[in-house]
Amino acid sequence: MKNLKKSVCGILSLGMALSLCACGGQTAGETGGETAGDIPVIGISQYGQHGSLDNCREGFLQGLEQAGLVEGTDYTIDYQNASFDDNMAIQIAQAFSAEDAALMVGIATPAATACYAAAEDKDIPVIFTAITDPVGAKLDSGNITGTSDVLPVEGQLELIRAIQPEADTIGIIYTTSESNSVYSVGVYEELAADYGFTIEAVGVTAQSEVTQAVDTLISKGVDCFSNLTDNNVVGVLGSILEKTNEAGIPVYGSEIEQVKLGCVAGAGLDYVQLGIQTGLMAAKVLTGEATCEDMPYEVIENYALYVNSAALTSMNLELPADLAGTAEEVGQ
């Protein structure tokens, strides 16, 4: 519910670093790169804003607290949001390096790869989260570690088969440049036949292409859509659901926030818990208890079933009784 390493050239001017601090996201205790005394700076780069990535960040901060660290005493936070812009993610990471952050945190693959590239020259430790394929993204060795949100694809296929016993084809939209998504599509295609499905996947290169991809899959007669944790796709989930609801085609989410927004159901991870696990790892690095090299990246294997009963009803679908007792209702 693994990595890629870019080489980044150039050093940000002071003006660029200041402009990034002015335009980035906000969080309690944000420092914009300036700290009082010798309090370590944790630079958090979030690739974009949507529910699962927000939950990762909130969970990360909870993890630091659970480890006994106090913001303003043991660390300060410089939180920046790249707004799904790869170039902005690179600039944010370079700004963290320029301010000699004690630790960089990359939420989602593009943010993590940018941080890793910017951190290498100064050997700044990097912690990542919300990365499906750290190996494929080449983030599994060096002064970097974190947590993977590999999707429970078998659980999702079992769920779809239980709710739609007559379905044949699952539509998936994915970003061709997101290694997470490419990896997940491969897993779906490998396992689909075991559950009597075929996969119809459409790749996009930008968020602006997603709704056209929805139209393409609708025209091909897919029986349902299954979302990944693809940032471009999740970022326009509302627009996707407008089209699929009109066409009477259910969409399955891959985490709780997608189901809250109107997907009918989903097998997915708890991204707050993923963030907490990441924060606990970061605390060990920050306090000197362990190094990134000491801690291989971790995977949360347990997943939950989420259901939006109102969305199911609108599609004339029902959750089988044997799943009703284990699924969490998250519809509004």
C-alpha positions as a printed NumPy array, in Angstrom:
array([[  0.   ,   0.   ,   0.   ],
       [ 11.693,  -0.012,  -4.65 ],
       [ 14.054,   3.602,  -5.8  ],
       [ 15.934,   6.14 ,  -8.445],
       [ 18.712,   8.527,  -7.831],
       [ 19.027,  11.734,  -9.772],
       [ 22.181,  13.69 , -10.169],
       [ 21.508,  17.315,  -9.348],
       [ 23.792,  20.103, -10.481],
       [ 24.212,  23.608,  -9.226],
       [ 23.989,  25.327,  -5.887],
       [ 21.058,  27.514,  -4.95 ],
       [ 21.792,  31.165,  -4.478],
       [ 20.866,  32.696,  -1.146],
       [ 17.971,  34.413,  -2.848],
       [ 16.559,  31.105,  -4.108],
       [ 16.854,  29.523,  -0.679],
       [ 15.033,  32.456,   0.893],
       [ 12.324,  32.407,  -1.76 ],
       [ 11.709,  28.712,  -1.161],
       [ 11.295,  29.296,   2.54 ],
       [  8.805,  32.013,   1.761],
       [  6.691,  29.913,  -0.606],
       [  6.833,  26.474,   1.036],
       [  4.283,  24.786,   3.229],
       [  3.723,  25.613,   6.862],
       [  3.775,  23.64 ,  10.054],
       [  3.977,  24.412,  13.731],
       [  7.519,  25.406,  14.583],
       [  8.578,  26.016,  10.968],
       [ 11.899,  27.795,  10.896],
       [ 12.399,  28.648,   7.244],
       [ 16.001,  27.461,   7.599],
       [ 17.01 ,  29.66 ,  10.562],
       [ 17.437,  28.19 ,  14.046],
       [ 18.297,  29.579,  17.439],
       [ 21.496,  28.184,  18.935],
       [ 22.482,  24.655,  17.941],
       [ 19.026,  23.069,  17.628],
       [ 19.117,  20.593,  14.721],
       [ 16.966,  21.363,  11.691],
       [ 14.85 ,  18.589,  10.163],
       [ 14.007,  19.534,   6.59 ],
       [ 10.767,  17.884,   5.46 ],
       [ 10.095,  17.891,   1.736],
       [  6.58 ,  16.732,   0.835],
       [  6.097,  16.142,  -2.868],
       [  2.521,  17.435,  -2.884],
       [ -0.578,  17.826,  -0.795],
       [ -3.128,  15.049,  -0.558],
       [ -4.514,  12.987,   2.276],
       [ -2.049,  10.094,   2.435],
       [  1.052,  12.299,   2.204],
       [ -0.392,  14.704,   4.787],
       [ -1.02 ,  11.733,   7.07 ],
       [  2.576,  10.594,   6.619],
       [  3.836,  13.995,   7.735],
       [  1.521,  14.157,  10.735],
       [  2.468,  10.63 ,  11.714],
       [  6.168,  11.455,  11.353],
       [  5.831,  14.306,  13.84 ],
       [  3.933,  11.986,  16.196],
       [  6.755,   9.464,  15.898],
       [  9.322,  12.05 ,  16.982],
       [  7.136,  12.865,  19.999],
       [  6.684,   9.19 ,  20.851],
       [ 10.48 ,   8.842,  20.833],
       [ 10.626,  11.528,  23.527],
       [ 11.924,  14.367,  21.372],
       [ 10.577,  17.872,  21.915],
       [ 10.18 ,  20.367,  19.101],
       [ 12.035,  23.588,  19.809],
       [ 14.413,  21.814,  22.178],
       [ 15.639,  18.729,  20.341],
       [ 14.825,  19.795,  16.789],
       [ 13.074,  22.365,  14.646],
       [ 11.105,  21.699,  11.486],
       [ 11.553,  23.311,   8.083],
       [  8.56 ,  21.981,   6.122],
       [  8.318,  22.618,   2.382],
       [  5.774,  21.433,  -0.179],
       [  6.801,  20.91 ,  -3.818],
       [  3.228,  21.019,  -5.184],
       [  3.92 ,  17.955,  -7.381],
       [  6.691,  19.845,  -9.208],
       [  9.917,  17.85 ,  -9.676],
       [ 12.022,  20.979, -10.168],
       [ 10.635,  22.501,  -6.984],
       [ 11.456,  19.284,  -5.119],
       [ 15.062,  19.604,  -6.303],
       [ 15.244,  23.243,  -5.248],
       [ 13.804,  22.473,  -1.823],
       [ 16.363,  19.717,  -1.271],
       [ 19.212,  22.008,  -2.335],
       [ 17.964,  24.658,   0.091],
       [ 18.005,  22.104,   2.927],
       [ 21.602,  21.261,   2.018],
       [ 22.557,  24.939,   1.885],
       [ 21.199,  25.488,   5.396],
       [ 23.084,  22.388,   6.661],
       [ 19.989,  20.559,   7.844],
       [ 20.774,  17.818,  10.344],
       [ 18.325,  15.467,   8.616],
       [ 16.298,  15.523,   5.403],
       [ 12.933,  13.785,   5.124],
       [ 11.449,  13.008,   1.707],
       [  7.734,  12.203,   1.546],
       [  7.092,  10.351,  -1.765],
       [  9.699,   9.201,  -4.258],
       [ 10.456,  12.449,  -6.163],
       [ 11.009,  14.323,  -2.899],
       [ 13.185,  11.561,  -1.464],
       [ 15.356,  11.19 ,  -4.557],
       [ 15.895,  14.954,  -4.693],
       [ 16.881,  15.003,  -1.017],
       [ 19.274,  12.096,  -1.452],
       [ 20.996,  13.764,  -4.398],
       [ 21.328,  17.089,  -2.553],
       [ 22.519,  15.43 ,   0.662],
       [ 25.31 ,  13.314,  -0.778],
       [ 28.114,  15.881,  -0.887],
       [ 27.611,  16.763,   2.787],
       [ 26.643,  13.217,   3.821],
       [ 23.414,  14.475,   5.406],
       [ 21.218,  11.545,   6.481],
       [ 17.952,  11.135,   4.593],
       [ 14.77 ,   9.425,   5.78 ],
       [ 12.013,   8.597,   3.298],
       [  8.403,   7.526,   3.547],
       [  5.528,   6.723,   1.157],
       [  7.833,   4.989,  -1.321],
       [  6.569,   1.748,  -2.83 ],
       [  9.785,   0.556,  -4.453],
       [ 12.934,   1.81 ,  -2.683],
       [ 15.124,  -0.677,  -4.572],
       [ 13.823,   0.397,  -7.969],
       [ 14.306,   4.035,  -6.99 ],
       [ 17.891,   3.231,  -5.875],
       [ 17.28 ,   4.466,  -2.342],
       [ 18.179,   1.232,  -0.575],
       [ 21.859,   1.912,   0.163],
       [ 23.966,   4.749,   1.503],
       [ 23.103,   7.327,   4.15 ],
       [ 19.372,   6.827,   3.639],
       [ 16.572,   4.665,   5.019],
       [ 12.864,   4.887,   5.696],
       [  9.53 ,   3.156,   5.196],
       [  7.844,   1.629,   2.175],
       [  4.129,   1.749,   1.395],
       [  4.096,  -1.239,  -0.933],
       [  0.456,  -1.856,  -1.82 ],
       [ -1.461,  -4.968,  -0.672],
       [ -2.404,  -5.852,  -4.249],
       [ -3.636,  -9.352,  -3.44 ],
       [ -5.91 ,  -7.931,  -0.763],
       [ -7.301,  -5.419,  -3.248],
       [ -7.926,  -8.056,  -5.904],
       [ -9.672, -10.278,  -3.354],
       [-11.835,  -7.33 ,  -2.286],
       [-12.827,  -6.417,  -5.84 ],
       [-13.675, -10.032,  -6.657],
       [-15.829, -10.307,  -3.519],
       [-17.791,  -7.129,  -4.302],
       [-17.988,  -7.618,  -8.085],
       [-18.047, -11.382,  -8.72 ],
       [-18.857, -10.885, -12.419],
       [-16.182,  -8.281, -13.173],
       [-13.553,  -9.022, -15.806],
       [-11.432,  -5.918, -16.369],
       [ -9.815,  -3.494, -13.928],
       [ -8.695,  -0.104, -15.179],
       [ -5.591,   1.539, -13.711],
       [ -4.134,   4.969, -14.429],
       [ -0.496,   5.533, -13.55 ],
       [  2.292,   8.042, -14.096],
       [  4.989,   6.548, -16.304],
       [  7.755,   8.461, -14.515],
       [  6.711,   7.342, -11.01 ],
       [  8.697,   4.202, -10.23 ],
       [  6.218,   3.407,  -7.434],
       [  3.366,   3.268,  -9.906],
       [  5.242,   1.332, -12.587],
       [  6.176,  -1.253,  -9.973],
       [  2.599,  -1.539,  -8.678],
       [  1.109,  -1.923, -12.143],
       [  3.56 ,  -4.764, -12.735],
       [  2.365,  -6.504,  -9.573],
       [ -1.276,  -6.089, -10.613],
       [ -0.547,  -7.535, -14.047],
       [  1.335, -10.448, -12.504],
       [ -1.42 , -11.381, -10.044],
       [ -4.637, -10.397, -11.861],
       [ -5.16 , -13.689, -13.685],
       [ -5.123, -15.587, -10.374],
       [ -8.357, -13.756,  -9.512],
       [ -9.915, -13.942, -12.964],
       [ -9.111, -10.351, -13.989],
       [ -7.336,  -8.631, -16.81 ],
       [ -5.69 ,  -5.243, -16.305],
       [ -6.23 ,  -2.314, -18.649],
       [ -3.565,   0.228, -17.716],
       [ -3.133,   3.705, -19.193],
       [  0.036,   5.67 , -18.514],
       [  0.176,   9.453, -18.221],
       [  3.085,  11.865, -18.04 ],
       [  1.366,  14.744, -16.241],
       [ -1.625,  15.417, -14.02 ],
       [ -3.351,  17.259, -16.866],
       [ -3.621,  13.953, -18.767],
       [ -5.402,  11.999, -16.037],
       [ -9.013,  12.842, -16.844],
       [ -8.463,  11.993, -20.516],
       [ -7.082,   8.641, -19.381],
       [-10.301,   8.125, -17.4  ],
       [-12.315,   8.725, -20.566],
       [-10.126,   6.219, -22.41 ],
       [-10.699,   3.497, -19.848],
       [-14.429,   4.177, -19.683],
       [-14.612,   3.842, -23.469],
       [-12.845,   0.489, -23.23 ],
       [-15.586,  -0.835, -20.961],
       [-13.633,  -1.552, -17.789],
       [-15.729,  -2.934, -14.949],
       [-14.011,  -0.851, -12.29 ],
       [-10.966,   1.291, -11.54 ],
       [ -8.339,   0.513,  -8.924],
       [ -6.312,   3.491,  -7.752],
       [ -2.67 ,   3.308,  -6.819],
       [ -0.97 ,   5.812,  -4.533],
       [  0.091,   7.657,  -7.682],
       [  0.527,  11.323,  -6.803],
       [ -0.729,  12.733, -10.102],
       [ -3.812,  10.516, -10.03 ],
       [ -4.703,  10.984,  -6.368],
       [ -4.251,  14.726,  -6.742],
       [ -7.285,  14.895,  -9.057],
       [ -9.367,  12.105,  -7.525],
       [-12.412,  14.364,  -7.279],
       [-12.423,  14.901, -11.038],
       [-11.951,  11.185, -11.639],
       [-14.921,  10.321,  -9.454],
       [-17.149,  12.816, -11.247],
       [-16.577,  10.95 , -14.5  ],
       [-16.746,   7.422, -13.096],
       [-19.872,   8.143, -11.045],
       [-21.602,   9.475, -14.134],
       [-20.577,   6.325, -16.021],
       [-21.661,   4.051, -13.16 ],
       [-18.199,   2.525, -12.751],
       [-16.903,   1.945,  -9.199],
       [-13.453,   3.078,  -8.125],
       [-11.48 ,   1.246,  -5.451],
       [ -9.007,   3.223,  -3.357],
       [ -5.662,   2.089,  -2.024],
       [ -5.81 ,   3.911,   1.315],
       [ -8.355,   5.375,   3.712],
       [ -8.373,   8.955,   2.407],
       [ -9.32 ,   7.848,  -1.107],
       [-12.265,   5.882,   0.257],
       [-13.338,   8.855,   2.353],
       [-13.418,  10.956,  -0.821],
       [-15.825,   8.59 ,  -2.586],
       [-14.106,   5.381,  -3.676],
       [-16.367,   2.446,  -2.887],
       [-13.863,   0.459,  -0.84 ],
       [-10.188,  -0.342,  -0.58 ],
       [ -7.496,  -2.517,   0.936],
       [ -4.835,  -0.161,   2.186],
       [ -2.315,   0.976,   4.735],
       [ -2.67 ,   3.391,   7.611],
       [ -0.45 ,   6.275,   6.498],
       [ -0.429,   7.901,   9.919],
       [  1.067,   4.685,  11.294],
       [  3.536,   4.619,   8.398],
       [  4.602,   8.133,   9.337],
       [  4.934,   7.217,  13.027],
       [  7.21 ,   4.327,  12.134],
       [  9.294,   6.713,  10.022],
       [  9.49 ,   9.267,  12.822],
       [ 10.756,   6.649,  15.259],
       [ 13.521,   5.737,  12.808],
       [ 14.413,   9.413,  12.326],
       [ 14.639,   9.924,  16.073],
       [ 17.294,   7.217,  16.318],
       [ 19.359,   8.956,  13.661],
       [ 18.905,  12.39 ,  15.194],
       [ 19.965,  11.233,  18.672],
       [ 22.891,   9.157,  17.43 ],
       [ 21.345,   5.88 ,  18.563],
       [ 21.68 ,   4.502,  15.035],
       [ 22.722,   5.513,  11.54 ],
       [ 20.728,   5.092,   8.363],
       [ 23.133,   2.334,   7.346],
       [ 22.262,   0.484,  10.57 ],
       [ 18.555,   0.393,   9.696],
       [ 17.325,  -1.248,   6.489],
       [ 14.146,   0.319,   5.146],
       [ 10.971,  -1.085,   6.699],
       [  7.677,  -2.249,   5.214],
       [  4.292,  -2.259,   6.922],
       [  2.704,  -5.532,   5.847],
       [ -0.6  ,  -5.318,   7.734],
       [ -3.451,  -3.629,   5.915],
       [ -7.064,  -2.811,   6.62 ],
       [-10.275,  -2.899,   4.607],
       [-12.121,   0.4  ,   4.23 ],
       [-15.618,   0.859,   2.872],
       [-17.774,   3.807,   1.879],
       [-21.294,   2.392,   2.095],
       [-22.909,   5.395,   0.431],
       [-20.6  ,   5.042,  -2.569],
       [-21.285,   1.306,  -2.737],
       [-25.039,   1.882,  -2.663],
       [-24.81 ,   4.461,  -5.439],
       [-23.195,   1.76 ,  -7.604],
       [-25.801,  -0.857,  -6.599],
       [-23.088,  -2.881,  -4.914],
       [-22.978,  -4.584,  -1.523],
       [-20.18 ,  -5.607,   0.785],
       [-20.411,  -9.367,   1.406],
       [-21.435, -10.282,   4.917],
       [-18.148, -12.055,   5.63 ],
       [-16.262,  -8.784,   5.013],
       [-18.713,  -6.453,   6.709],
       [-17.458,  -7.382,  10.157],
       [-13.827,  -6.574,   9.356],
       [-14.146,  -3.513,   7.116],
       [-14.001,  -0.014,   8.592],
       [-16.77 ,   2.356,   7.497],
       [-15.204,   5.651,   6.471],
       [-17.903,   7.242,   4.308],
       [-19.134,  10.706,   5.167]])
